[in-house]
Short mmCIF file of C-alpha atoms and ligand atoms in Angstrom, two decimals:
data_model
loop_
_atom_site.label_atom_id
_atom_site.label_comp_id
_atom_site.label_asym_id
_atom_site.label_seq_id
_atom_site.Cartn_x
_atom_site.Cartn_y
_atom_site.Cartn_z
CA MET Q 7 -26.51 4.69 17.53
CA SER Q 8 -23.99 2.60 14.61
CA ARG Q 9 -20.20 2.21 15.72
CA SER Q 10 -18.35 3.14 13.50
CA ALA Q 11 -14.19 2.62 13.31
CA VAL Q 12 -12.16 5.46 13.84
CA LEU Q 13 -8.65 6.24 13.08
CA CYS Q 14 -7.23 7.24 16.53
CA GLY Q 15 -2.83 5.93 15.44
CA LEU Q 16 -0.99 6.09 12.39
CA GLY Q 17 3.20 4.97 11.95
CA SER Q 18 5.37 4.43 9.47
CA TRP Q 19 9.10 2.59 9.28
CA LEU Q 20 11.41 2.10 6.38
CA PRO Q 21 14.62 0.55 6.37
CA PRO Q 22 17.19 3.00 6.34
CA ARG Q 23 19.27 1.47 3.13
CA CYS Q 24 18.66 3.95 0.37
CA VAL Q 25 19.01 2.95 -3.39
CA THR Q 26 19.36 5.31 -5.81
CA ASN Q 27 18.22 5.17 -9.36
CA ASP Q 28 22.20 5.48 -10.43
CA GLU Q 29 22.64 2.52 -8.79
CA LEU Q 30 20.15 0.49 -9.90
CA ALA Q 31 21.97 1.68 -13.59
CA GLU Q 32 24.81 0.66 -12.59
CA GLU Q 33 23.96 -2.65 -12.64
CA LEU Q 34 21.16 -2.69 -15.00
CA ASP Q 35 20.48 -0.94 -18.88
CA THR Q 36 18.49 1.53 -16.98
CA SER Q 37 19.09 5.65 -16.38
CA ASP Q 38 18.29 8.30 -13.60
CA ALA Q 39 16.25 9.77 -16.35
CA TRP Q 40 13.92 7.00 -17.76
CA ILE Q 41 13.17 5.33 -14.58
CA ARG Q 42 12.14 9.75 -12.96
CA SER Q 43 10.86 10.39 -16.49
CA ARG Q 44 8.67 7.02 -16.93
CA THR Q 45 7.84 6.26 -12.73
CA GLY Q 46 9.05 9.58 -10.72
CA ILE Q 47 10.40 7.21 -9.08
CA GLY Q 48 14.05 8.92 -7.50
CA GLN Q 49 15.03 6.35 -4.82
CA ARG Q 50 13.63 3.11 -2.42
CA HIS Q 51 14.44 1.67 0.95
CA VAL Q 52 15.34 -1.79 0.41
CA ALA Q 53 15.84 -4.32 3.86
CA ASP Q 54 19.03 -6.44 5.13
CA ALA Q 55 19.00 -9.79 3.94
CA SER Q 56 18.76 -10.38 8.08
CA MET Q 57 14.95 -8.55 8.21
CA ALA Q 58 11.81 -10.66 6.64
CA THR Q 59 8.08 -8.80 6.15
CA SER Q 60 7.51 -9.41 10.04
CA ASP Q 61 10.29 -7.33 10.94
CA LEU Q 62 9.03 -3.85 9.45
CA ALA Q 63 5.25 -4.69 10.20
CA VAL Q 64 6.78 -5.00 14.11
CA GLU Q 65 8.47 -1.17 13.44
CA ALA Q 66 5.90 0.21 12.22
CA GLY Q 67 2.69 -1.76 14.29
CA ALA Q 68 4.91 -0.33 17.39
CA ARG Q 69 4.97 3.06 16.56
CA ALA Q 70 0.93 3.91 15.04
CA LEU Q 71 0.15 1.94 19.04
CA LYS Q 72 3.07 4.80 21.02
CA SER Q 73 0.60 7.39 18.14
CA ALA Q 74 -2.55 6.69 19.50
CA GLN Q 75 -1.74 5.95 22.84
CA ILE Q 76 -2.37 3.14 23.89
CA GLY Q 77 -0.83 -0.87 24.44
CA SER Q 78 -3.69 -2.82 23.57
CA VAL Q 79 -5.72 -4.15 20.74
CA ASP Q 80 -8.02 -6.85 19.85
CA ALA Q 81 -7.42 -7.50 16.83
CA VAL Q 82 -4.38 -7.70 14.59
CA ILE Q 83 -4.61 -7.82 10.62
CA LEU Q 84 -1.17 -7.41 8.17
CA ALA Q 85 -2.24 -6.74 4.79
CA THR Q 86 1.01 -8.24 2.92
CA ALA Q 87 2.24 -10.18 -0.30
CA THR Q 88 5.55 -11.16 1.39
CA PRO Q 89 5.26 -13.12 4.37
CA ASP Q 90 7.97 -14.71 6.06
CA ARG Q 91 6.76 -17.59 5.22
CA LEU Q 92 3.38 -19.60 3.28
CA CYS Q 93 2.73 -20.60 5.99
CA PRO Q 94 1.66 -20.07 8.98
CA ALA Q 95 0.64 -16.18 8.68
CA THR Q 96 2.65 -13.29 9.45
CA ALA Q 97 0.40 -11.88 11.92
CA PRO Q 98 0.20 -13.84 14.47
CA GLY Q 99 3.83 -13.87 15.19
CA VAL Q 100 4.26 -9.81 14.73
CA THR Q 101 1.43 -9.58 17.63
CA ALA Q 102 3.26 -12.17 19.82
CA ARG Q 103 6.60 -9.76 19.05
CA LEU Q 104 4.46 -6.36 19.82
CA GLY Q 105 3.31 -7.67 22.83
CA LEU Q 106 -0.61 -7.82 22.28
CA GLY Q 107 -1.54 -10.85 23.90
CA ARG Q 108 -3.58 -13.64 22.17
CA VAL Q 109 -6.09 -11.38 20.61
CA PRO Q 110 -7.12 -12.57 17.32
CA ALA Q 111 -4.51 -11.96 13.91
CA PHE Q 112 -4.50 -12.64 10.23
CA ASP Q 113 -2.91 -11.55 7.20
CA VAL Q 114 -4.71 -10.21 4.25
CA ALA Q 115 -3.66 -10.86 0.98
CA ALA Q 116 -4.66 -8.34 -1.70
CA VAL Q 117 -0.82 -7.10 -2.95
CA CYS Q 118 -1.12 -3.46 -3.23
CA THR Q 119 -4.62 -3.44 -2.30
CA GLY Q 120 -4.33 -4.76 0.76
CA PHE Q 121 -3.65 -2.18 3.24
CA LEU Q 122 -7.15 -0.85 2.05
CA TYR Q 123 -9.19 -4.37 2.20
CA ALA Q 124 -7.71 -4.35 5.80
CA LEU Q 125 -8.99 -1.40 7.06
CA ALA Q 126 -12.38 -2.52 5.50
CA THR Q 127 -12.40 -5.64 7.64
CA ALA Q 128 -10.99 -3.81 11.25
CA ALA Q 129 -14.13 -1.55 10.68
CA GLY Q 130 -16.10 -4.58 9.82
CA LEU Q 131 -14.79 -5.46 13.40
CA ILE Q 132 -15.60 -2.52 15.06
CA ALA Q 133 -19.44 -1.80 13.68
CA ALA Q 134 -20.03 -5.51 14.36
CA GLY Q 135 -19.11 -5.29 18.10
CA THR Q 136 -16.42 -8.14 17.81
CA ALA Q 137 -13.83 -5.69 18.48
CA ASP Q 138 -12.95 -1.68 20.16
CA ARG Q 139 -9.24 -1.38 19.23
CA VAL Q 140 -7.83 -3.73 15.83
CA LEU Q 141 -4.28 -2.49 14.84
CA VAL Q 142 -3.67 -2.69 10.73
CA ILE Q 143 -0.63 -2.49 9.00
CA GLY Q 144 0.68 -2.65 5.97
CA ALA Q 145 3.57 -4.51 5.10
CA ASP Q 146 5.79 -5.48 2.25
CA THR Q 147 9.76 -6.61 1.46
CA PHE Q 148 9.41 -6.96 -2.55
CA SER Q 149 12.96 -6.91 -2.62
CA ARG Q 150 12.99 -11.06 -2.05
CA ILE Q 151 10.71 -11.35 -4.75
CA LEU Q 152 12.20 -9.48 -7.53
CA ASP Q 153 13.97 -10.43 -10.13
CA PRO Q 154 17.38 -8.94 -10.09
CA ALA Q 155 17.65 -8.79 -13.60
CA ASP Q 156 14.07 -7.33 -14.76
CA ARG Q 157 14.44 -3.55 -15.10
CA SER Q 158 10.83 -2.75 -15.08
CA THR Q 159 9.93 -4.21 -11.92
CA ARG Q 160 13.22 -3.39 -9.85
CA ALA Q 161 12.77 0.35 -11.16
CA ILE Q 162 9.62 0.73 -9.06
CA PHE Q 163 9.27 -1.60 -5.96
CA GLY Q 164 10.74 -0.02 -2.41
CA ASP Q 165 10.71 -2.35 1.01
CA GLY Q 166 8.62 -0.27 3.60
CA ALA Q 167 5.20 -0.63 6.48
CA GLY Q 168 3.35 1.76 7.49
CA ALA Q 169 0.20 0.99 10.37
CA ALA Q 170 -3.01 1.97 11.91
CA VAL Q 171 -5.39 2.03 14.68
CA LEU Q 172 -8.96 2.21 14.70
CA ARG Q 173 -11.28 1.94 17.69
CA ALA Q 174 -15.04 2.43 18.30
CA GLY Q 175 -16.68 5.91 17.29
CA GLN Q 176 -19.24 7.96 15.32
CA ARG Q 177 -19.34 8.25 12.53
CA HIS Q 178 -19.24 12.09 12.46
CA GLU Q 179 -16.41 11.94 14.26
CA PRO Q 180 -13.35 13.27 12.92
CA GLY Q 181 -10.74 10.15 11.55
CA ALA Q 182 -14.30 8.04 10.90
CA LEU Q 183 -13.72 6.07 7.96
CA GLY Q 184 -16.78 7.31 5.17
CA ALA Q 185 -17.99 5.02 2.30
CA VAL Q 186 -15.60 2.32 1.96
CA GLN Q 187 -15.39 0.79 -1.47
CA LEU Q 188 -13.63 -2.75 -2.36
CA GLY Q 189 -13.56 -4.74 -5.98
CA SER Q 190 -11.67 -7.12 -7.82
CA ASP Q 191 -11.56 -8.96 -10.92
CA GLY Q 192 -10.19 -12.46 -11.30
CA SER Q 193 -9.75 -12.40 -15.34
CA ASP Q 194 -7.30 -10.91 -15.39
CA GLU Q 195 -5.05 -12.73 -12.51
CA ASP Q 196 -2.37 -12.67 -14.24
CA LEU Q 197 -1.62 -9.02 -15.37
CA ILE Q 198 0.83 -9.64 -11.47
CA ARG Q 199 1.83 -12.60 -10.21
CA ILE Q 200 4.95 -15.11 -8.77
CA PRO Q 201 4.34 -17.92 -11.00
CA SER Q 202 5.88 -20.68 -8.91
CA GLY Q 203 5.94 -21.40 -5.23
CA GLY Q 204 1.75 -21.79 -4.74
CA SER Q 205 -0.33 -24.57 -4.74
CA ARG Q 206 -0.64 -24.44 -8.64
CA ASP Q 207 2.94 -25.20 -9.76
CA PRO Q 208 5.10 -25.66 -5.94
CA PHE Q 209 8.88 -26.07 -5.99
CA ARG Q 210 8.68 -29.78 -5.97
CA ALA Q 211 6.84 -30.04 -9.19
CA ALA Q 212 8.80 -26.93 -10.77
CA THR Q 213 12.19 -28.87 -11.06
CA ALA Q 214 10.77 -30.83 -14.06
CA HIS Q 215 10.36 -27.67 -15.49
CA GLU Q 216 11.69 -23.96 -15.13
CA ALA Q 217 10.58 -22.59 -11.77
CA ASP Q 218 9.85 -19.00 -11.50
CA PRO Q 219 9.98 -17.27 -7.85
CA TYR Q 220 9.77 -13.62 -9.06
CA PHE Q 221 6.88 -10.84 -8.96
CA ARG Q 222 5.84 -10.54 -12.42
CA MET Q 223 4.31 -8.10 -14.13
CA ALA Q 224 2.24 -6.45 -17.19
CA GLY Q 225 3.87 -3.24 -16.80
CA ARG Q 226 1.36 -1.27 -19.97
CA ALA Q 227 -1.81 -3.50 -19.05
CA VAL Q 228 -1.76 -3.29 -15.15
CA PHE Q 229 -1.29 1.05 -15.55
CA ARG Q 230 -4.33 1.31 -17.77
CA ARG Q 231 -6.22 -0.97 -15.37
CA ALA Q 232 -5.23 0.61 -11.81
CA VAL Q 233 -6.15 4.05 -13.75
CA GLU Q 234 -9.50 2.43 -14.64
CA CYS Q 235 -10.63 0.71 -11.47
CA MET Q 236 -9.07 3.64 -9.00
CA ALA Q 237 -11.08 6.40 -10.53
CA GLU Q 238 -14.17 4.08 -10.71
CA SER Q 239 -13.47 2.82 -7.42
CA SER Q 240 -12.92 6.82 -5.87
CA ARG Q 241 -16.53 7.95 -7.76
CA ARG Q 242 -18.23 5.13 -5.89
CA ALA Q 243 -16.19 5.87 -2.22
CA LEU Q 244 -17.14 9.73 -2.83
CA ALA Q 245 -20.89 9.24 -3.60
CA GLY Q 246 -21.54 6.75 -1.04
CA SER Q 247 -19.76 9.46 1.48
CA GLY Q 248 -21.94 12.16 -0.23
CA TRP Q 249 -18.83 13.99 -1.48
CA ALA Q 250 -18.22 15.87 -4.32
CA VAL Q 251 -14.75 15.50 -5.77
CA GLY Q 252 -14.27 19.22 -5.35
CA ASP Q 253 -14.86 18.95 -1.26
CA VAL Q 254 -11.20 16.22 -1.42
CA ASP Q 255 -8.93 18.33 0.35
CA ARG Q 256 -5.82 15.72 -0.23
CA VAL Q 257 -5.59 12.37 -2.08
CA VAL Q 258 -3.76 10.26 -0.87
CA SER Q 259 -3.78 7.26 -3.63
CA HIS Q 260 -1.20 3.93 -3.90
CA GLN Q 261 2.14 5.19 -5.24
CA ALA Q 262 2.65 2.93 -8.57
CA ASN Q 263 3.72 5.22 -10.76
CA LEU Q 264 3.43 9.42 -10.92
CA ARG Q 265 1.70 9.26 -14.74
CA ILE Q 266 -0.51 7.10 -13.10
CA MET Q 267 -1.74 9.62 -10.34
CA HIS Q 268 -1.71 12.45 -12.39
CA ALA Q 269 -4.19 10.42 -15.19
CA LEU Q 270 -6.50 9.60 -11.73
CA ALA Q 271 -6.53 13.01 -10.95
CA ASP Q 272 -7.19 14.10 -14.26
CA GLN Q 273 -10.11 11.37 -14.86
CA LEU Q 274 -11.89 12.71 -11.68
CA VAL Q 275 -11.32 16.03 -12.42
CA LEU Q 276 -9.35 16.84 -9.36
CA ASP Q 277 -6.14 18.92 -9.25
CA ARG Q 278 -2.88 17.66 -10.06
CA GLU Q 279 -2.47 19.65 -6.99
CA ARG Q 280 -4.18 17.33 -4.63
CA CYS Q 281 -1.95 14.46 -4.48
CA ALA Q 282 -0.03 13.45 -2.01
CA ILE Q 283 2.90 12.56 -3.27
CA HIS Q 284 5.55 10.12 -1.43
CA LEU Q 285 6.74 8.00 -4.21
CA ASP Q 286 9.82 10.22 -5.74
CA ARG Q 287 11.33 8.83 -1.83
CA VAL Q 288 10.47 5.36 -1.46
CA GLY Q 289 9.31 4.36 -4.87
CA ASN Q 290 5.85 1.33 -4.35
CA THR Q 291 5.90 0.33 -1.18
CA SER Q 292 3.09 -2.77 -1.99
CA ALA Q 293 0.73 -2.76 1.34
CA ALA Q 294 2.50 -0.01 2.65
CA SER Q 295 2.10 2.45 0.33
CA VAL Q 296 -1.18 4.23 1.51
CA PRO Q 297 0.11 4.47 5.37
CA LEU Q 298 2.49 5.42 4.21
CA ALA Q 299 1.88 8.47 2.31
CA LEU Q 300 -0.57 9.56 3.94
CA ALA Q 301 2.09 9.56 7.48
CA ASP Q 302 4.69 11.18 4.69
CA ALA Q 303 1.40 13.96 4.53
CA VAL Q 304 1.13 14.56 7.40
CA ALA Q 305 4.58 14.74 8.29
CA GLY Q 306 5.05 17.25 6.22
CA GLY Q 307 2.01 19.20 6.35
CA THR Q 308 -0.07 19.01 3.12
CA VAL Q 309 -2.90 17.30 4.96
CA ARG Q 310 -3.93 19.16 8.23
CA PRO Q 311 -6.69 18.44 10.70
CA GLY Q 312 -9.91 18.90 9.14
CA HIS Q 313 -8.60 18.10 5.23
CA ARG Q 314 -11.17 15.80 3.82
CA LEU Q 315 -9.12 12.67 2.16
CA LEU Q 316 -10.07 10.29 -0.32
CA LEU Q 317 -7.86 7.43 0.07
CA THR Q 318 -7.60 4.33 -3.24
CA ALA Q 319 -5.49 1.92 -4.36
CA PHE Q 320 -5.47 -1.20 -6.94
CA GLY Q 321 -3.25 -4.20 -6.88
CA GLY Q 322 -2.85 -8.06 -7.84
CA GLY Q 323 -5.76 -10.09 -8.32
CA LEU Q 324 -6.97 -7.28 -9.95
CA THR Q 325 -8.05 -5.63 -6.43
CA TRP Q 326 -8.93 -2.06 -5.54
CA GLY Q 327 -10.68 -0.18 -3.19
CA ALA Q 328 -11.60 3.15 -2.04
CA CYS Q 329 -12.62 5.26 0.86
CA THR Q 330 -12.99 8.74 2.64
CA LEU Q 331 -11.73 10.33 5.58
CA ARG Q 332 -11.93 13.49 7.40
CA TRP Q 333 -8.24 14.13 9.65
CA PRO Q 334 -8.30 13.71 12.94
CA GLU Q 335 -6.04 15.18 15.30
CA VAL Q 336 -3.24 12.89 15.34
CA GLU Q 337 0.13 12.71 14.97
CA PRO Q 338 1.94 10.17 13.18
CA VAL Q 339 5.23 8.19 14.52
N1 COA M 410 15.35 1.45 -18.46
C1 COA M 410 14.89 1.45 -19.00
N2 COA M 410 13.69 1.36 -19.86
C2 COA M 410 12.73 0.34 -19.29
C3 COA M 410 12.67 0.60 -17.91
C4 COA M 410 13.77 0.86 -17.24
N3 COA M 410 14.51 0.67 -15.74
N4 COA M 410 11.60 -0.36 -17.56
C5 COA M 410 11.67 -0.65 -18.79
N5 COA M 410 11.56 -0.42 -19.67
C6 COA M 410 11.48 -0.77 -21.17
C7 COA M 410 10.70 -1.98 -20.94
O1 COA M 410 11.81 -2.60 -21.52
C8 COA M 410 10.73 -1.59 -22.99
O2 COA M 410 11.89 -2.03 -23.50
P1 COA M 410 11.12 -2.45 -25.48
O3 COA M 410 10.82 -1.52 -25.90
O4 COA M 410 12.40 -2.73 -26.15
O5 COA M 410 11.02 -3.84 -24.98
C9 COA M 410 10.23 -0.18 -22.97
O6 COA M 410 11.06 0.20 -21.62
C10 COA M 410 8.32 0.12 -22.92
O7 COA M 410 8.39 -0.77 -22.21
P2 COA M 410 6.65 -0.44 -21.69
O8 COA M 410 6.26 -1.67 -20.37
O9 COA M 410 5.44 -0.08 -22.65
O10 COA M 410 7.55 1.16 -20.48
P3 COA M 410 6.59 1.91 -19.92
O11 COA M 410 5.94 3.30 -20.36
O12 COA M 410 4.80 1.24 -20.15
O13 COA M 410 6.61 2.31 -18.87
C11 COA M 410 6.46 1.06 -16.30
C12 COA M 410 6.95 0.91 -17.93
C13 COA M 410 6.48 -0.77 -15.14
C14 COA M 410 7.09 2.26 -15.84
C15 COA M 410 4.39 0.79 -16.35
O14 COA M 410 4.00 0.71 -17.08
C16 COA M 410 3.93 1.02 -15.25
O15 COA M 410 4.50 2.03 -14.21
N6 COA M 410 3.18 0.59 -15.41
C17 COA M 410 2.54 0.09 -14.05
C18 COA M 410 3.26 -0.45 -12.93
C19 COA M 410 2.61 -0.74 -11.60
O16 COA M 410 2.15 0.53 -11.21
N7 COA M 410 2.44 -1.64 -10.90
C20 COA M 410 1.49 -1.85 -9.61
C21 COA M 410 0.34 -1.55 -10.05
S1 COA M 410 0.10 -2.14 -8.58
#
């Protein structure tokens, strides 16, 4: 019988400092009313200057291992768009600090879809027999790459980390990942990007003109593509799992904008009440968004063992993905 990846641990961590919409409005031309009505966000967590993405990843990773009640894994995959450095990858350092030894460790770069790409990669390692247990972490510190003067991105993004442990198991067990569907469209890569600092426009060369080290996003176009791509991807994942839309108890989608989440539910013809909502308290935490929303929903009792879940995300690249999962007896830490 073929091996499936089964979720057996879930961890989350948020930096303690919280920034409310009113605090943002003290330094930017915005308001709590605008941010709440256009995005559904009320506050976001921001990492102290001394913390990097790896610090958040270690916290969430340790909690996921505790939730799974294990002390070792065969591989670590870290999804992030804000690595500690451009080189090397952040995952090996995280793995060493977690005391996980010399196992393979690598980063996955798919921005806000990163966690789903990492889950799919882990499931592939398990299915191939390369690993029996994989730690998957989604961690981002977007506060480090936002333009302090850009109200449209400052209002949306927050910092955080979430993690899951996958183990080898059987297809029909609770926690087994169902069909995983991923996609990309690089012809629209400019909709979400950091213009300078990579090999296209290294800072050295960029000194000749104006370097732009900040995260830029074409909000409206991204909004449209996010709804379209997550809906299509979700339909494919449901079809691949043999589920009807009506079978879904909770949609745990990327927490980008409440209006995007409602539009997605409308497109799928699914009750909006079935959307897990976490962004009101944390904003868009990029690769951490899906595991953080999942941990919050389980802790709050809106996701319970046996529930049929649809996970879906969309991000820069453009990238997107979806997968199904029947929630197992797992307590997030
Ligand atoms: N406070 C007040 N006004 C703001 C604002 C803020 N925080 N952010 C943007 N605005 C302004 C814009 O400057 C613009 O003003 P202008 O008309 O004078 O130029 C106006 O609001 C409308 O901008 P627009 O971008 O068309 O608004 P919108 O209704 O699309 O909302 C976003 C902006 C960014 C909230 C919305 O586009 C969005 O959420 N997009 C998806 C972003 C996302 O989730 N990205 C991550 C995906 S992985």
